[in-house]
């Protein structure tokens, strides 16, 4: 089981952790919401929780809770710029459908 970060995502996270002045990485998880059922949540982490699965790429720590890992195993977290828009992109091989607004997904 694994979740990965691209170099672009790692650079972005590192930059914002430095700007924030504290933190050891980010936590990726899912929550129930939207019309398709699940959405991604991403937050800064100051401490690793005992139940967290830890993944590290390009010098950045990525934590995932065991419950979320079942839905996002194999996901690649990327940071992309498309025209005037930029943000994190979740490349999840388990994702089967996405709602029209892009807010939620289904596995």
N, C-alpha and C. Protein backbone atom coordinates (compact mmCIF):
# COMPACT_ATOMS: atom_id res chain seq x y z
N UNK A 1 0.85 -1.18 0.00
CA UNK A 1 0.00 0.00 0.00
C UNK A 1 0.89 1.24 0.00
N UNK A 2 0.54 2.19 -0.85
CA UNK A 2 1.36 3.39 -0.92
C UNK A 2 0.59 4.56 -1.51
N UNK A 3 0.95 5.74 -1.07
CA UNK A 3 0.49 7.00 -1.63
C UNK A 3 1.76 7.78 -1.93
N UNK A 4 1.83 8.41 -3.10
CA UNK A 4 3.06 9.09 -3.50
C UNK A 4 2.83 10.57 -3.78
N UNK A 5 3.93 11.30 -3.75
CA UNK A 5 3.96 12.74 -4.07
C UNK A 5 4.87 12.95 -5.27
N UNK A 6 4.45 13.81 -6.19
CA UNK A 6 5.35 14.19 -7.27
C UNK A 6 6.34 15.22 -6.74
N UNK A 7 7.38 15.49 -7.50
CA UNK A 7 8.34 16.53 -7.09
C UNK A 7 7.66 17.88 -6.99
N UNK A 8 6.75 18.19 -7.91
CA UNK A 8 6.05 19.48 -7.88
C UNK A 8 5.21 19.62 -6.61
N UNK A 9 4.53 18.56 -6.22
CA UNK A 9 3.72 18.60 -4.99
C UNK A 9 4.62 18.75 -3.77
N UNK A 10 5.72 18.02 -3.74
CA UNK A 10 6.66 18.10 -2.62
C UNK A 10 7.24 19.50 -2.49
N UNK A 11 7.61 20.11 -3.61
CA UNK A 11 8.14 21.49 -3.58
C UNK A 11 7.10 22.46 -3.00
N UNK A 12 5.85 22.31 -3.45
CA UNK A 12 4.79 23.20 -2.97
C UNK A 12 4.56 23.03 -1.47
N UNK A 13 4.49 21.79 -1.01
CA UNK A 13 4.29 21.52 0.41
C UNK A 13 5.45 22.07 1.22
N UNK A 14 6.68 21.83 0.78
CA UNK A 14 7.87 22.33 1.49
C UNK A 14 7.85 23.84 1.60
N UNK A 15 7.50 24.50 0.51
CA UNK A 15 7.45 25.96 0.49
C UNK A 15 6.45 26.49 1.51
N UNK A 16 5.27 25.87 1.55
CA UNK A 16 4.24 26.35 2.48
C UNK A 16 4.50 25.96 3.92
N UNK A 17 5.16 24.84 4.16
CA UNK A 17 5.55 24.50 5.53
C UNK A 17 6.58 25.51 6.04
N UNK A 18 7.52 25.92 5.17
CA UNK A 18 8.51 26.92 5.54
C UNK A 18 7.84 28.26 5.82
N UNK A 19 6.90 28.62 4.98
CA UNK A 19 6.18 29.89 5.15
C UNK A 19 5.35 29.87 6.43
N UNK A 20 4.77 28.71 6.74
CA UNK A 20 3.95 28.54 7.95
C UNK A 20 4.82 28.61 9.20
N UNK A 21 6.08 28.17 9.08
CA UNK A 21 7.00 28.24 10.20
C UNK A 21 6.98 27.06 11.14
N UNK A 22 6.13 26.08 10.87
CA UNK A 22 6.09 24.87 11.68
C UNK A 22 5.40 23.78 10.87
N UNK A 23 5.49 22.56 11.38
CA UNK A 23 4.85 21.43 10.71
C UNK A 23 5.86 20.44 10.21
N UNK A 24 5.43 19.17 10.13
CA UNK A 24 6.34 18.12 9.69
C UNK A 24 5.92 17.53 8.35
N UNK A 25 4.74 17.90 7.86
CA UNK A 25 4.27 17.36 6.59
C UNK A 25 2.79 17.63 6.41
N UNK A 26 2.15 16.79 5.59
CA UNK A 26 0.72 16.93 5.34
C UNK A 26 0.02 15.59 5.52
N UNK A 27 -1.27 15.67 5.84
CA UNK A 27 -2.11 14.48 5.98
C UNK A 27 -3.13 14.49 4.86
N UNK A 28 -3.20 13.37 4.15
CA UNK A 28 -4.18 13.20 3.08
C UNK A 28 -5.21 12.20 3.56
N UNK A 29 -6.47 12.53 3.39
CA UNK A 29 -7.54 11.63 3.79
C UNK A 29 -8.77 11.85 2.94
N UNK A 30 -9.83 11.15 3.28
CA UNK A 30 -11.11 11.34 2.61
C UNK A 30 -12.19 11.59 3.64
N UNK A 31 -13.23 12.27 3.20
CA UNK A 31 -14.39 12.49 4.05
C UNK A 31 -15.64 12.27 3.21
N UNK A 32 -16.74 11.95 3.85
CA UNK A 32 -18.00 11.74 3.16
C UNK A 32 -18.64 13.09 2.89
N UNK A 33 -18.94 13.36 1.61
CA UNK A 33 -19.55 14.63 1.23
C UNK A 33 -19.92 14.61 -0.24
N UNK A 34 -20.59 15.63 -0.69
CA UNK A 34 -20.85 15.81 -2.12
C UNK A 34 -21.83 14.82 -2.71
N UNK A 35 -22.02 14.94 -4.01
CA UNK A 35 -23.02 14.10 -4.68
C UNK A 35 -22.49 12.72 -5.05
N UNK A 36 -21.17 12.53 -5.10
CA UNK A 36 -20.63 11.21 -5.43
C UNK A 36 -20.21 10.42 -4.20
N UNK A 37 -20.12 11.07 -3.05
CA UNK A 37 -19.88 10.34 -1.82
C UNK A 37 -18.64 10.68 -1.03
N UNK A 38 -17.50 10.85 -1.67
CA UNK A 38 -16.24 11.09 -0.95
C UNK A 38 -15.53 12.31 -1.53
N UNK A 39 -14.78 13.00 -0.69
CA UNK A 39 -13.92 14.06 -1.18
C UNK A 39 -12.58 13.97 -0.46
N UNK A 40 -11.56 14.51 -1.08
CA UNK A 40 -10.22 14.50 -0.51
C UNK A 40 -10.09 15.62 0.50
N UNK A 41 -9.32 15.38 1.55
CA UNK A 41 -8.99 16.45 2.49
C UNK A 41 -7.48 16.41 2.70
N UNK A 42 -6.91 17.58 2.77
CA UNK A 42 -5.47 17.74 2.90
C UNK A 42 -5.23 18.79 3.97
N UNK A 43 -4.38 18.47 4.95
CA UNK A 43 -4.12 19.41 6.04
C UNK A 43 -2.67 19.31 6.50
N UNK A 44 -2.16 20.40 7.05
CA UNK A 44 -0.82 20.40 7.61
C UNK A 44 -0.79 19.54 8.86
N UNK A 45 0.35 18.92 9.12
CA UNK A 45 0.52 18.05 10.28
C UNK A 45 1.66 18.57 11.15
N UNK A 46 1.38 18.73 12.44
CA UNK A 46 2.42 19.12 13.38
C UNK A 46 2.95 17.92 14.15
N UNK A 47 2.13 16.85 14.26
CA UNK A 47 2.53 15.63 14.96
C UNK A 47 1.97 14.42 14.23
N UNK A 48 2.74 13.36 14.17
CA UNK A 48 2.25 12.12 13.57
C UNK A 48 1.36 11.41 14.59
N UNK A 49 0.15 11.05 14.17
CA UNK A 49 -0.76 10.30 15.04
C UNK A 49 -0.31 8.84 15.05
N UNK A 50 -0.51 8.13 16.16
CA UNK A 50 -0.06 6.74 16.26
C UNK A 50 -0.61 5.83 15.16
N UNK A 51 -1.82 6.11 14.70
CA UNK A 51 -2.44 5.26 13.68
C UNK A 51 -2.06 5.63 12.25
N UNK A 52 -1.39 6.76 12.06
CA UNK A 52 -1.02 7.22 10.71
C UNK A 52 -0.08 6.27 9.99
N UNK A 53 -0.32 6.09 8.70
CA UNK A 53 0.63 5.44 7.82
C UNK A 53 1.52 6.56 7.28
N UNK A 54 2.81 6.38 7.32
CA UNK A 54 3.74 7.43 6.90
C UNK A 54 4.38 7.06 5.57
N UNK A 55 4.33 8.00 4.63
CA UNK A 55 4.99 7.87 3.35
C UNK A 55 5.87 9.10 3.19
N UNK A 56 7.04 8.94 2.61
CA UNK A 56 7.93 10.09 2.44
C UNK A 56 8.57 10.05 1.06
N UNK A 57 8.43 11.14 0.33
CA UNK A 57 9.07 11.30 -0.96
C UNK A 57 9.60 12.71 -1.09
N UNK A 58 10.73 12.81 -1.73
CA UNK A 58 11.35 14.11 -2.03
C UNK A 58 11.49 14.97 -0.77
N UNK A 59 11.73 14.33 0.37
CA UNK A 59 11.95 15.05 1.62
C UNK A 59 10.69 15.52 2.32
N UNK A 60 9.52 15.10 1.85
CA UNK A 60 8.25 15.53 2.45
C UNK A 60 7.53 14.32 3.03
N UNK A 61 7.03 14.47 4.26
CA UNK A 61 6.27 13.41 4.92
C UNK A 61 4.79 13.57 4.58
N UNK A 62 4.17 12.45 4.22
CA UNK A 62 2.75 12.40 3.90
C UNK A 62 2.12 11.34 4.80
N UNK A 63 1.15 11.75 5.62
CA UNK A 63 0.48 10.84 6.53
C UNK A 63 -0.92 10.53 6.00
N UNK A 64 -1.34 9.27 6.19
CA UNK A 64 -2.67 8.84 5.78
C UNK A 64 -3.24 7.97 6.90
N UNK A 65 -4.48 8.26 7.30
CA UNK A 65 -5.11 7.43 8.32
C UNK A 65 -5.53 6.10 7.68
N UNK A 66 -5.52 5.00 8.44
CA UNK A 66 -5.82 3.68 7.88
C UNK A 66 -7.18 3.57 7.19
N UNK A 67 -8.17 4.27 7.72
CA UNK A 67 -9.51 4.23 7.14
C UNK A 67 -9.53 4.83 5.73
N UNK A 68 -8.82 5.94 5.55
CA UNK A 68 -8.76 6.60 4.24
C UNK A 68 -7.92 5.82 3.25
N UNK A 69 -6.89 5.12 3.75
CA UNK A 69 -5.96 4.42 2.87
C UNK A 69 -6.68 3.41 1.96
N UNK A 70 -7.73 2.81 2.45
CA UNK A 70 -8.48 1.85 1.64
C UNK A 70 -9.04 2.50 0.37
N UNK A 71 -9.36 3.80 0.43
CA UNK A 71 -9.93 4.52 -0.71
C UNK A 71 -8.88 5.18 -1.59
N UNK A 72 -7.70 5.46 -1.02
CA UNK A 72 -6.71 6.23 -1.79
C UNK A 72 -5.39 5.49 -2.01
N UNK A 73 -5.35 4.21 -1.69
CA UNK A 73 -4.14 3.43 -1.94
C UNK A 73 -3.78 3.52 -3.42
N UNK A 74 -2.54 3.83 -3.71
CA UNK A 74 -2.08 3.96 -5.09
C UNK A 74 -2.19 5.38 -5.65
N UNK A 75 -2.74 6.30 -4.87
CA UNK A 75 -2.93 7.67 -5.33
C UNK A 75 -1.61 8.42 -5.42
N UNK A 76 -1.49 9.22 -6.47
CA UNK A 76 -0.35 10.12 -6.63
C UNK A 76 -0.87 11.54 -6.41
N UNK A 77 -0.25 12.25 -5.50
CA UNK A 77 -0.60 13.65 -5.23
C UNK A 77 0.32 14.52 -6.06
N UNK A 78 -0.26 15.33 -6.93
CA UNK A 78 0.51 16.20 -7.83
C UNK A 78 0.09 17.64 -7.58
N UNK A 79 0.92 18.58 -8.02
CA UNK A 79 0.58 20.00 -7.96
C UNK A 79 0.72 20.52 -9.38
N UNK A 80 -0.36 21.03 -9.94
CA UNK A 80 -0.36 21.43 -11.35
C UNK A 80 -0.83 22.86 -11.53
N UNK A 81 -0.34 23.45 -12.62
CA UNK A 81 -0.81 24.77 -13.07
C UNK A 81 -1.43 24.56 -14.44
N UNK A 82 -2.68 24.96 -14.58
CA UNK A 82 -3.39 24.87 -15.85
C UNK A 82 -3.97 26.23 -16.15
N UNK A 83 -3.33 26.95 -17.06
CA UNK A 83 -3.77 28.32 -17.35
C UNK A 83 -3.56 29.20 -16.13
N UNK A 84 -4.63 29.84 -15.69
CA UNK A 84 -4.56 30.71 -14.52
C UNK A 84 -4.82 29.96 -13.22
N UNK A 85 -5.21 28.70 -13.32
CA UNK A 85 -5.53 27.89 -12.14
C UNK A 85 -4.35 27.03 -11.73
N UNK A 86 -4.22 26.84 -10.43
CA UNK A 86 -3.21 25.94 -9.91
C UNK A 86 -3.75 25.28 -8.66
N UNK A 87 -3.26 24.07 -8.39
CA UNK A 87 -3.70 23.37 -7.20
C UNK A 87 -3.29 21.92 -7.21
N UNK A 88 -3.65 21.24 -6.14
CA UNK A 88 -3.33 19.82 -6.02
C UNK A 88 -4.25 19.01 -6.91
N UNK A 89 -3.69 17.97 -7.50
CA UNK A 89 -4.44 17.04 -8.33
C UNK A 89 -4.22 15.64 -7.77
N UNK A 90 -5.31 14.91 -7.59
CA UNK A 90 -5.27 13.57 -7.02
C UNK A 90 -5.44 12.55 -8.14
N UNK A 91 -4.38 11.82 -8.45
CA UNK A 91 -4.43 10.78 -9.48
C UNK A 91 -4.66 9.45 -8.77
N UNK A 92 -5.94 9.10 -8.61
CA UNK A 92 -6.35 7.94 -7.83
C UNK A 92 -6.83 6.83 -8.76
N UNK A 93 -6.10 5.72 -8.85
CA UNK A 93 -6.51 4.63 -9.73
C UNK A 93 -7.80 3.93 -9.28
N UNK A 94 -8.20 4.13 -8.03
CA UNK A 94 -9.43 3.51 -7.52
C UNK A 94 -10.68 4.34 -7.83
N UNK A 95 -10.47 5.58 -8.26
CA UNK A 95 -11.60 6.48 -8.54
C UNK A 95 -12.36 5.97 -9.76
N UNK A 96 -13.66 5.72 -9.58
CA UNK A 96 -14.49 5.19 -10.67
C UNK A 96 -15.37 6.25 -11.30
N UNK A 97 -15.73 7.25 -10.53
CA UNK A 97 -16.63 8.28 -11.03
C UNK A 97 -16.38 9.56 -10.24
N UNK A 98 -16.66 10.69 -10.87
CA UNK A 98 -16.49 12.00 -10.25
C UNK A 98 -17.74 12.81 -10.54
N UNK A 99 -18.16 13.60 -9.57
CA UNK A 99 -19.36 14.42 -9.80
C UNK A 99 -19.03 15.53 -10.81
N UNK A 100 -20.04 16.11 -11.38
CA UNK A 100 -19.89 17.14 -12.41
C UNK A 100 -19.12 18.36 -11.94
N UNK A 101 -19.28 18.73 -10.68
CA UNK A 101 -18.61 19.93 -10.18
C UNK A 101 -17.16 19.64 -9.76
N UNK A 102 -16.80 18.35 -9.70
CA UNK A 102 -15.43 17.99 -9.33
C UNK A 102 -15.17 17.98 -7.84
N UNK A 103 -16.22 18.15 -7.04
CA UNK A 103 -16.07 18.21 -5.59
C UNK A 103 -15.89 16.84 -4.94
N UNK A 104 -16.51 15.81 -5.51
CA UNK A 104 -16.47 14.51 -4.87
C UNK A 104 -16.25 13.40 -5.89
N UNK A 105 -15.96 12.20 -5.35
CA UNK A 105 -15.68 11.04 -6.20
C UNK A 105 -16.25 9.78 -5.58
N UNK A 106 -16.23 8.70 -6.36
CA UNK A 106 -16.71 7.40 -5.90
C UNK A 106 -15.68 6.35 -6.30
N UNK A 107 -15.49 5.35 -5.44
CA UNK A 107 -14.56 4.25 -5.76
C UNK A 107 -15.35 2.98 -6.05
